[in-house]
mmCIF file of C-alpha atoms in Angstrom:
data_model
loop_
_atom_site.group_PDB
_atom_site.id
_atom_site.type_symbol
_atom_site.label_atom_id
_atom_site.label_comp_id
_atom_site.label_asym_id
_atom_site.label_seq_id
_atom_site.Cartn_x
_atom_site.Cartn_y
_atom_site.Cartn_z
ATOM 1 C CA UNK A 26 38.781 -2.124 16.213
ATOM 2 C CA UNK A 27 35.408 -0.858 16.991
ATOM 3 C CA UNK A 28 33.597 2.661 16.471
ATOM 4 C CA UNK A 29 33.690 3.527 20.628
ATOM 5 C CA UNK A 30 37.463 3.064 19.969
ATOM 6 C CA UNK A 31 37.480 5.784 16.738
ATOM 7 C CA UNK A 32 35.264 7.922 19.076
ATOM 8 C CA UNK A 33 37.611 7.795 22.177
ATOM 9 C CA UNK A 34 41.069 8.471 19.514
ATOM 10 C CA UNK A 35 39.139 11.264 17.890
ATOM 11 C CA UNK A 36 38.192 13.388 21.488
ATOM 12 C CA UNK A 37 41.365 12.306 22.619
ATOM 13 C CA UNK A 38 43.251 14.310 19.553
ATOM 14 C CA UNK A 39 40.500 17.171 19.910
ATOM 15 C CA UNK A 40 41.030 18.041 23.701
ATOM 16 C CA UNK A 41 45.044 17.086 23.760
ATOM 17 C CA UNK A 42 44.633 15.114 26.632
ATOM 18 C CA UNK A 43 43.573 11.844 28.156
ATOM 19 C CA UNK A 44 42.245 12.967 31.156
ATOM 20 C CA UNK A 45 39.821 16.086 29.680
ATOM 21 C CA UNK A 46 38.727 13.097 26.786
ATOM 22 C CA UNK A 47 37.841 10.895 29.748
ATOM 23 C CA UNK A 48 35.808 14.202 31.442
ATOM 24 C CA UNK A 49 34.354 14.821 27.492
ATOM 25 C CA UNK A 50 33.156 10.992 27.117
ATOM 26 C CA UNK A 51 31.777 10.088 30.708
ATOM 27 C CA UNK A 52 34.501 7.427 31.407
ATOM 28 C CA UNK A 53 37.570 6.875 33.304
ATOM 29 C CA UNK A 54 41.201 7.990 32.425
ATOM 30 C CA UNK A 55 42.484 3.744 32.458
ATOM 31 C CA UNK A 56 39.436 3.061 30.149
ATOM 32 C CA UNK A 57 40.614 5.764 27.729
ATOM 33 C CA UNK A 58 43.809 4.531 27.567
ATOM 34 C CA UNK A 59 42.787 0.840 27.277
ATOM 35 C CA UNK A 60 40.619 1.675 23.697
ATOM 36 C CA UNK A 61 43.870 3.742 22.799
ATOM 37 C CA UNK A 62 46.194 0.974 23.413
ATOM 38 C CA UNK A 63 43.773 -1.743 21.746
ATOM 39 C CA UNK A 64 43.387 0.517 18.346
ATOM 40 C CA UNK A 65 47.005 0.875 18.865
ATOM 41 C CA UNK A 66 47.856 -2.784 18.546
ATOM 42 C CA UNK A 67 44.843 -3.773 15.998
ATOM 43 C CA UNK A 68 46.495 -1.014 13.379
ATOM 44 C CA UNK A 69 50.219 -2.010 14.590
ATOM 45 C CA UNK A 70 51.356 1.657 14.776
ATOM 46 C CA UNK A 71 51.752 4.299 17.292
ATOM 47 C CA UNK A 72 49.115 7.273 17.078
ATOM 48 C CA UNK A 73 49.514 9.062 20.024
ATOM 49 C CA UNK A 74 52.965 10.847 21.675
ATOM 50 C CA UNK A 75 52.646 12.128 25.414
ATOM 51 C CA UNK A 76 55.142 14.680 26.183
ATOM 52 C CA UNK A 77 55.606 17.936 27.552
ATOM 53 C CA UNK A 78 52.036 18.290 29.523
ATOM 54 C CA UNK A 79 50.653 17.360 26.265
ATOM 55 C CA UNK A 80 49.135 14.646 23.865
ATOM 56 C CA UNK A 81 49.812 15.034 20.406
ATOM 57 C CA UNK A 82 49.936 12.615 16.874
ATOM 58 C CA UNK A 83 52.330 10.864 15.472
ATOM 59 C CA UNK A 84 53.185 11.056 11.812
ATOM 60 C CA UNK A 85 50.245 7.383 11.758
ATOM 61 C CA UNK A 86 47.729 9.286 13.555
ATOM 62 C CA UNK A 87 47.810 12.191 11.505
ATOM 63 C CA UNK A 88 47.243 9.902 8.572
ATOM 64 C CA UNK A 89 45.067 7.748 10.515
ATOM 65 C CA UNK A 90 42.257 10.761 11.572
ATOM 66 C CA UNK A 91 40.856 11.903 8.717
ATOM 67 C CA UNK A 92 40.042 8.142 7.830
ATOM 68 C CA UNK A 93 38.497 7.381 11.854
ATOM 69 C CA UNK A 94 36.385 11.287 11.150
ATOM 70 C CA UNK A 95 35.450 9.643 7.749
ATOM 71 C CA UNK A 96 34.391 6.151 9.184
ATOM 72 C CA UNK A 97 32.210 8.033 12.208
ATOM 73 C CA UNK A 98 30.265 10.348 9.892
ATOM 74 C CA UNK A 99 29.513 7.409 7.606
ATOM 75 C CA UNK A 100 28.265 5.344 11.004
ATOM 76 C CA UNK A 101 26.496 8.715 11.508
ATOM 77 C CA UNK A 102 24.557 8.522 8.079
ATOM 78 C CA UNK A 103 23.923 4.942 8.397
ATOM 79 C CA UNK A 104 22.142 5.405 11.672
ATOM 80 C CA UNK A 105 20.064 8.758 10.350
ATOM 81 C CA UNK A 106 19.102 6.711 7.520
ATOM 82 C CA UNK A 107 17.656 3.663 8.966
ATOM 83 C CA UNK A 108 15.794 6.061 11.925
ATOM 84 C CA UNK A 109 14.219 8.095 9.013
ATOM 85 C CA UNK A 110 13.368 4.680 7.146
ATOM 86 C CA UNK A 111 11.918 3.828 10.480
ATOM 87 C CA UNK A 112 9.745 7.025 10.556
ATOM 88 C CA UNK A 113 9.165 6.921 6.451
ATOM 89 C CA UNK A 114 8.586 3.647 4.858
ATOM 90 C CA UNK A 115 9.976 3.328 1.588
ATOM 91 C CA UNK A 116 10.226 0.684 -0.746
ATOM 92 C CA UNK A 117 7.597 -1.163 -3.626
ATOM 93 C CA UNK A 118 3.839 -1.994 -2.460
ATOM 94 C CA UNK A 119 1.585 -4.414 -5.493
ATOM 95 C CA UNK A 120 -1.970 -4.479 -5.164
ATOM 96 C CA UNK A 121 -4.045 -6.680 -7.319
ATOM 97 C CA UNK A 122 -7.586 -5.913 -8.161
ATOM 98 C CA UNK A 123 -10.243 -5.901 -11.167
ATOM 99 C CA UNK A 124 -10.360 -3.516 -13.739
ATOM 100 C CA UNK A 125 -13.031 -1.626 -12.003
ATOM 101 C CA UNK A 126 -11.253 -1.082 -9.011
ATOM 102 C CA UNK A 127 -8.218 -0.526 -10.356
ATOM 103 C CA UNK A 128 -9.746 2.342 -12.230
ATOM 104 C CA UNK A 129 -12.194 3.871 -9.658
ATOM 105 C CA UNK A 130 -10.919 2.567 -6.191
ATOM 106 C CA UNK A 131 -7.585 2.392 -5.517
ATOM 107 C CA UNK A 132 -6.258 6.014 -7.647
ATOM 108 C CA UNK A 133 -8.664 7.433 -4.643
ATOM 109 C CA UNK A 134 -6.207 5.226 -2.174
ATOM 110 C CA UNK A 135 -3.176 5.686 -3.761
ATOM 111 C CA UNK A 136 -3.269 9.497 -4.558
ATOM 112 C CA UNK A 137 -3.673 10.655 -1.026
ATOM 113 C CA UNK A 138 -1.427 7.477 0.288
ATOM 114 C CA UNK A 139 1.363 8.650 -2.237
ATOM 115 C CA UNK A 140 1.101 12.255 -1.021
ATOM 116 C CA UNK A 141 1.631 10.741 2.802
ATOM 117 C CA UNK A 142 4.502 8.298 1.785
ATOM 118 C CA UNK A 143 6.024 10.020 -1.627
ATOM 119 C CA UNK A 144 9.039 6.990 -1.120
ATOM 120 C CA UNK A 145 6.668 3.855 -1.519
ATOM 121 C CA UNK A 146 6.553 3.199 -5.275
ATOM 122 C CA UNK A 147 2.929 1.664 -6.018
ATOM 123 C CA UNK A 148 2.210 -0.564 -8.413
ATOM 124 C CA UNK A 149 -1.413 -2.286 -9.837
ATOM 125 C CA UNK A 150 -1.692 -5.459 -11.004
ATOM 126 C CA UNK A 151 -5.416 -5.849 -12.622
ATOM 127 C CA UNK A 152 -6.230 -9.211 -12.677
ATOM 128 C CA UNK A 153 -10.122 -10.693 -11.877
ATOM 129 C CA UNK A 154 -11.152 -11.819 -8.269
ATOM 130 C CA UNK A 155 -9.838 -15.779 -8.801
ATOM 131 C CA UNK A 156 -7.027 -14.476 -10.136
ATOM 132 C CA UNK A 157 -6.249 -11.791 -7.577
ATOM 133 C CA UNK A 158 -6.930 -14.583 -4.591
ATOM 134 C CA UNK A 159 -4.839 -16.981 -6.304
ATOM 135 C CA UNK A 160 -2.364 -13.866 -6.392
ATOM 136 C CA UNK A 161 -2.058 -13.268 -2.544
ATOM 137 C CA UNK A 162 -2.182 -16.707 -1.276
ATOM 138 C CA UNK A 163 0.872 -17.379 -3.480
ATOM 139 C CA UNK A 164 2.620 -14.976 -2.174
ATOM 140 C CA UNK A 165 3.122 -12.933 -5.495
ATOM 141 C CA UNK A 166 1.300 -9.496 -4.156
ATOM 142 C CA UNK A 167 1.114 -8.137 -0.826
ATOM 143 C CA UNK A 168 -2.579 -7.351 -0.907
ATOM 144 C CA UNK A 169 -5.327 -7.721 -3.360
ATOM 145 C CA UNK A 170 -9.060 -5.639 -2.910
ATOM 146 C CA UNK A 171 -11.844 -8.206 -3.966
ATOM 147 C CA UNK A 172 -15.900 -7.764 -3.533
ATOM 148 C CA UNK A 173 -17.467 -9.399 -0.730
ATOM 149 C CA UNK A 174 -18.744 -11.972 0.628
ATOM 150 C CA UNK A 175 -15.321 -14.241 1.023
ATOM 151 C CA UNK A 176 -14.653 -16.567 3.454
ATOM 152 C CA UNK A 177 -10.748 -18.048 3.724
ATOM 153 C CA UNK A 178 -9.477 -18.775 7.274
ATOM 154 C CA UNK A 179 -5.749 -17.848 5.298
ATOM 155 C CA UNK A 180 -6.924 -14.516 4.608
ATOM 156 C CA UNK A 181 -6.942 -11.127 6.656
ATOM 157 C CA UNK A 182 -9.808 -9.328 4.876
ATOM 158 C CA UNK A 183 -10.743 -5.920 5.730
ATOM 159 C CA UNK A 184 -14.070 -3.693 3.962
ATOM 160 C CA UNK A 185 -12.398 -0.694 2.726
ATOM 161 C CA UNK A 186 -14.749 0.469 0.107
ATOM 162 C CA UNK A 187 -18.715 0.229 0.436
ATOM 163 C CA UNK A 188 -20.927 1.839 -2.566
ATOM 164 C CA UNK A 189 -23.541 0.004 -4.521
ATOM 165 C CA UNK A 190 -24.532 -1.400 -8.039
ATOM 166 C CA UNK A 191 -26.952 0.854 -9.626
ATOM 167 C CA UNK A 192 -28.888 1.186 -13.343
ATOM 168 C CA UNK A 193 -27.237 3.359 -15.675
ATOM 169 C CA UNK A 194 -29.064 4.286 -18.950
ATOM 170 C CA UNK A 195 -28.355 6.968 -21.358
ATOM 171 C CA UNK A 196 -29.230 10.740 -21.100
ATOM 172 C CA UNK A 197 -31.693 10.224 -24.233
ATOM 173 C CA UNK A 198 -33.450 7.306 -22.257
ATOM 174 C CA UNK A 199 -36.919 7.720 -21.736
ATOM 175 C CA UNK A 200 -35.975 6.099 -17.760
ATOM 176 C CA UNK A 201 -33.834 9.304 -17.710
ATOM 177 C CA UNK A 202 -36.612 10.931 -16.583
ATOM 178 C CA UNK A 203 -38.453 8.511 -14.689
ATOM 179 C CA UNK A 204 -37.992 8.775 -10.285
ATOM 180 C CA UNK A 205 -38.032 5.161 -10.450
ATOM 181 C CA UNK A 206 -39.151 2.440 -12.527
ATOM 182 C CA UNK A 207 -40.205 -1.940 -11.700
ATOM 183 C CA UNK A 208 -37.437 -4.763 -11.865
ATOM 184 C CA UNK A 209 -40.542 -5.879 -14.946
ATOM 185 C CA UNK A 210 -39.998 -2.739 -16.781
ATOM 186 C CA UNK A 211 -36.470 -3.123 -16.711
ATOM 187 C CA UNK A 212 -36.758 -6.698 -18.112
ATOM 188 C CA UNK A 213 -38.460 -5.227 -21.035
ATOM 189 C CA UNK A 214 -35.211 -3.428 -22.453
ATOM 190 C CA UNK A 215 -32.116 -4.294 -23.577
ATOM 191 C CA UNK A 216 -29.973 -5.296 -20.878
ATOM 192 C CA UNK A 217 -25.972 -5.422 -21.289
ATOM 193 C CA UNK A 218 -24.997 -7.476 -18.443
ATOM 194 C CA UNK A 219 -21.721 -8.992 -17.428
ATOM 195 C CA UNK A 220 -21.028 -12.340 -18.059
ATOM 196 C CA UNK A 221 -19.980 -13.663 -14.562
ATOM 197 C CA UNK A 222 -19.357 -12.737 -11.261
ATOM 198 C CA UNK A 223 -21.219 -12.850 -7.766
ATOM 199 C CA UNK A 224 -22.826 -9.210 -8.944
ATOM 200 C CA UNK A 225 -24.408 -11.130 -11.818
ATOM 201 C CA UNK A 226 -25.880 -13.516 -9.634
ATOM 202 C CA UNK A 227 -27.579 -10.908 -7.739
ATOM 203 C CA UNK A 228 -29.074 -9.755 -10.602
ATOM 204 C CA UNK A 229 -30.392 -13.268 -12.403
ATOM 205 C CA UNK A 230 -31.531 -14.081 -8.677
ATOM 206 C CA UNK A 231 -33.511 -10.294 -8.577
ATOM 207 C CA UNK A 232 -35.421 -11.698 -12.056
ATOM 208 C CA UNK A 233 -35.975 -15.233 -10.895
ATOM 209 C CA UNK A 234 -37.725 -14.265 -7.859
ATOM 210 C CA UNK A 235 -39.995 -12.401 -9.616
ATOM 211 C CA UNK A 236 -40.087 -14.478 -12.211
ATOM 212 C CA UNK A 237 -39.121 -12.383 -14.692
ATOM 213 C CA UNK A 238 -37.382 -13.158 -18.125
ATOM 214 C CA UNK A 239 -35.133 -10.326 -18.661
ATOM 215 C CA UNK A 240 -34.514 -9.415 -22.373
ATOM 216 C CA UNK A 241 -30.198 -9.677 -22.546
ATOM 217 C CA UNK A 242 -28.939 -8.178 -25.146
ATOM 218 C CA UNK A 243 -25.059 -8.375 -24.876
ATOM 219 C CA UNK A 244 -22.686 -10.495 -21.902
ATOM 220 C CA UNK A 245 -19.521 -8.891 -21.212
ATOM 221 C CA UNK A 246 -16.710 -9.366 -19.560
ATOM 222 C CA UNK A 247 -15.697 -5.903 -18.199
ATOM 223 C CA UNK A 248 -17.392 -3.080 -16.643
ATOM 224 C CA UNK A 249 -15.924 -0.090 -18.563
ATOM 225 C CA UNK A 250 -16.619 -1.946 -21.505
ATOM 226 C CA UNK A 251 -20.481 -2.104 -20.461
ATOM 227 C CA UNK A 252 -20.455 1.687 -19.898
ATOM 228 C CA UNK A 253 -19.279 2.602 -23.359
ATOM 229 C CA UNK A 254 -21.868 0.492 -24.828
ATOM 230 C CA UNK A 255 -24.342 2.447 -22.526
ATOM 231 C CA UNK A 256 -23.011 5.723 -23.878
ATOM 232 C CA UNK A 257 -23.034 4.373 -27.255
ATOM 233 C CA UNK A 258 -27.052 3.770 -26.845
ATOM 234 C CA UNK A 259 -26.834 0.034 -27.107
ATOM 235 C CA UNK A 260 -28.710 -1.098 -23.978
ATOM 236 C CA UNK A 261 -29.039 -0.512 -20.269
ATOM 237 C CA UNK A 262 -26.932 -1.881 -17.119
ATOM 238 C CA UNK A 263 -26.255 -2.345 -14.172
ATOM 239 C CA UNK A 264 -22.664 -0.762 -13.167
ATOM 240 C CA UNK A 265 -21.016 0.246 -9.596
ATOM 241 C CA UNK A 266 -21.983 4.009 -8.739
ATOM 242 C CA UNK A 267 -18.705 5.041 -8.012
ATOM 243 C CA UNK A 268 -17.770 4.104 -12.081
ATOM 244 C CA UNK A 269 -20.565 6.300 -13.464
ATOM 245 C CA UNK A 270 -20.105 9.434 -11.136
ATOM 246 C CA UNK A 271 -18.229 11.618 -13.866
ATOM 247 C CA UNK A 272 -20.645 10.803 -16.504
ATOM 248 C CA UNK A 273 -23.886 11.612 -14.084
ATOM 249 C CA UNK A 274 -22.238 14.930 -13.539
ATOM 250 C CA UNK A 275 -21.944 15.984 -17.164
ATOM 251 C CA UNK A 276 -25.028 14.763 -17.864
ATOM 252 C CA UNK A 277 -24.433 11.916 -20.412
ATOM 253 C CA UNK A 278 -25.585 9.582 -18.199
ATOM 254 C CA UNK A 279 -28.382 8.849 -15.477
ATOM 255 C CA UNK A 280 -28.789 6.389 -12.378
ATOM 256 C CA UNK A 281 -31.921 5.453 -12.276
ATOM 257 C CA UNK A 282 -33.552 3.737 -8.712
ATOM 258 C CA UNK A 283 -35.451 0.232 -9.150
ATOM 259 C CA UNK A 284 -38.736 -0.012 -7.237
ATOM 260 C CA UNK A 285 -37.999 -1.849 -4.050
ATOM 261 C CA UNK A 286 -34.102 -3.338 -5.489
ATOM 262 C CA UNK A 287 -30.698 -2.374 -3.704
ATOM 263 C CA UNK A 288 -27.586 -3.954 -4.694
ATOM 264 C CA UNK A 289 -25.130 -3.248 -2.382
ATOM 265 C CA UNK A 290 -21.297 -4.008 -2.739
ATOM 266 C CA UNK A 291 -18.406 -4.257 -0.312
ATOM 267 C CA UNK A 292 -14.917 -4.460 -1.406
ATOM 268 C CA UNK A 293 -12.282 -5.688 1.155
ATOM 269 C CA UNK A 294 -8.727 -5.677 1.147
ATOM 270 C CA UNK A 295 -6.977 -9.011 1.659
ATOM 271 C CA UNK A 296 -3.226 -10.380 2.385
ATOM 272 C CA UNK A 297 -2.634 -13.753 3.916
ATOM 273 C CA UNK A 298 -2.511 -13.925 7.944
ATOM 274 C CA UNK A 299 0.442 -15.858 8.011
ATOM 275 C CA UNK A 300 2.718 -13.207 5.999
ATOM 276 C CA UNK A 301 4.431 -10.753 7.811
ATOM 277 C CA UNK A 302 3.985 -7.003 5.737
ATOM 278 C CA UNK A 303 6.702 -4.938 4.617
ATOM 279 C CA UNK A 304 7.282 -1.611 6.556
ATOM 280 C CA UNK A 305 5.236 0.234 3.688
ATOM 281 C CA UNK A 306 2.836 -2.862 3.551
ATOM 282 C CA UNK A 307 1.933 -1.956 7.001
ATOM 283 C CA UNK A 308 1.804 1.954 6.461
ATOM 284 C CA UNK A 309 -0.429 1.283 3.366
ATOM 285 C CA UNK A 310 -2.945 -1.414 5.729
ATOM 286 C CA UNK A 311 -2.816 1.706 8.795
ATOM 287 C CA UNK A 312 -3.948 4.291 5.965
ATOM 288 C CA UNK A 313 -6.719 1.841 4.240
ATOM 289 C CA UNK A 314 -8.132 0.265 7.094
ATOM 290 C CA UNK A 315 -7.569 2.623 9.821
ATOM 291 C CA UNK A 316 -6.712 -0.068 11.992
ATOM 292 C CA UNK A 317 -3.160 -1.711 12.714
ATOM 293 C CA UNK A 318 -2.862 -5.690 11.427
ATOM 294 C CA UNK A 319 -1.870 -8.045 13.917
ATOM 295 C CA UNK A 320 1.274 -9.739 13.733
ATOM 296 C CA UNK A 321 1.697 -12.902 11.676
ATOM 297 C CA UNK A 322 0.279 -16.235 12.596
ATOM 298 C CA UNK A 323 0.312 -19.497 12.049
ATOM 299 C CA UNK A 324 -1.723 -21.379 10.106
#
């Protein structure tokens, strides 16, 4: 038994005639009567009496057509549903990033990517940059968003984010109402720095080229930690713009430029080459990027 067959039975019991179902469905009158003969044998009962000009059902295929009606609109449903998941991905997307970008990033991504594809649940795992490599290359998350530079011939890496790291200090600071101040005055105050990470190399390399001993009064090992402390009026730091841009606007804290000094800062999102994405893996790299990801390839 096959659907063509239900759909032949079914017109054939709607127009009461072989020869008007073969008109209805595009084929010949023998072909119609083939499929009914076939369904005929594969259900071992008689559905269909010809007789007196007309074609009506036996006592089977009255019992039989509400089940073939059934079957059809479920084959109906099926194929709406898997055009629609073809139009509207759906499913679960993981991205893995650091604590900073999972709090000042990717809501920005995932807000307005939500809104576009409300049946992809999204899902964060913060975890730091090794960690978030180590993440994607073993195939436990689709994608993870990592700083720049990063060189892996495994990965697909893609900027998505560009901003800068810039000095923060509090309202009360007397910086706070400087236009600018030297990399030497900044060495001069208490710095709350974090404790690793390629930004913190920028920075020691900024003070060793001008030789310049900076006066550190606290490591740590997270950036929204470092602000608080710079609210708190324990030091001064250096943090990325896009974390601060609340507390600049109410006025609690200030950016303050350094003579001649730009740190800039790239964040890319990664997933390995050789993977192929999910349907909503794709849709989430189209909306990110702006570009389409090439297939999968070998590496």
């Amino acid at each position: 038994m096959d659907f063509d067959h239900l759909k032949t039975f079914l017109e054939v019991s709607r127009q009461k005639s072989f020869s008007r179902a073969a008109e209805k469905l595009h084929v010949t009158q023998p072909s119609i009567s083939a499929q009914i003969r076939s369904l005929e044998t594969s259900l071992g009962h008689r559905l269909l009496e010809r007789g007196g000009g007309k074609v009506t059902l036996t006592a089977a295929g009255r019992v039989f057509e509400p089940f073939a009606e059934s079957c059809l609109t479920r084959l109906n449903h099926m194929s709406l549903t898997l055009a629609d998941l073809e139009r509207m991905p759906r499913g679960s997307l993981t991205v893995s990033a650091n604590e900073s970008t999972a709090l000042y990033v990717l809501p920005v991504f995932f807000s307005k990517f939500g809104k576009q594809y409300p049946r992809v649940s999204l899902n964060i795992i913060r975890a730091e940059r090794s960690r978030t490599l180590e993440l994607v290359l073993d195939r436990e998350v689709e994608f993870g968003v990592v700083s720049l530079p990063l060189k892996d011939k495994r990965l697909h890496i893609e900027v998505i984010h560009s901003d800068d790291f810039v000095l923060v200090v509090p309202a009360a600071h007397a910086f706070a109402k400087l236009e600018s101040v030297t990399l030497r005055q900044v060495s001069q105050q208490r710095l709350l720095l974090l404790n690793q990470g390629r930004k913190r190399e920028q920075i020691d390399e900024l003070f060793e080229q001008e030789k310049l001993c900076p006066r550190i009064a606290m490591e740590l090992d997270s950036n929204e930690l470092l602000k608080r402390l710079v609210l708190k009026e324990m030091g001064i730091g250096f943090l990325p713009r896009i974390n601060v841009l609340d507390e600049v606007r109410t006025g609690t804290l200030a950016i303050v430029p350094i003579h001649g000094v730009s740190i800039s800062r790239e964040l890319a999102l990664i997933s390995r080459k050789d993977r192929e994405l999910t349907r909503a893996g794709n849709a989430f790299f189209t909306f990110a990027t702006g570009t389409v990801r090439s297939a999968a390839e070998d590496l």
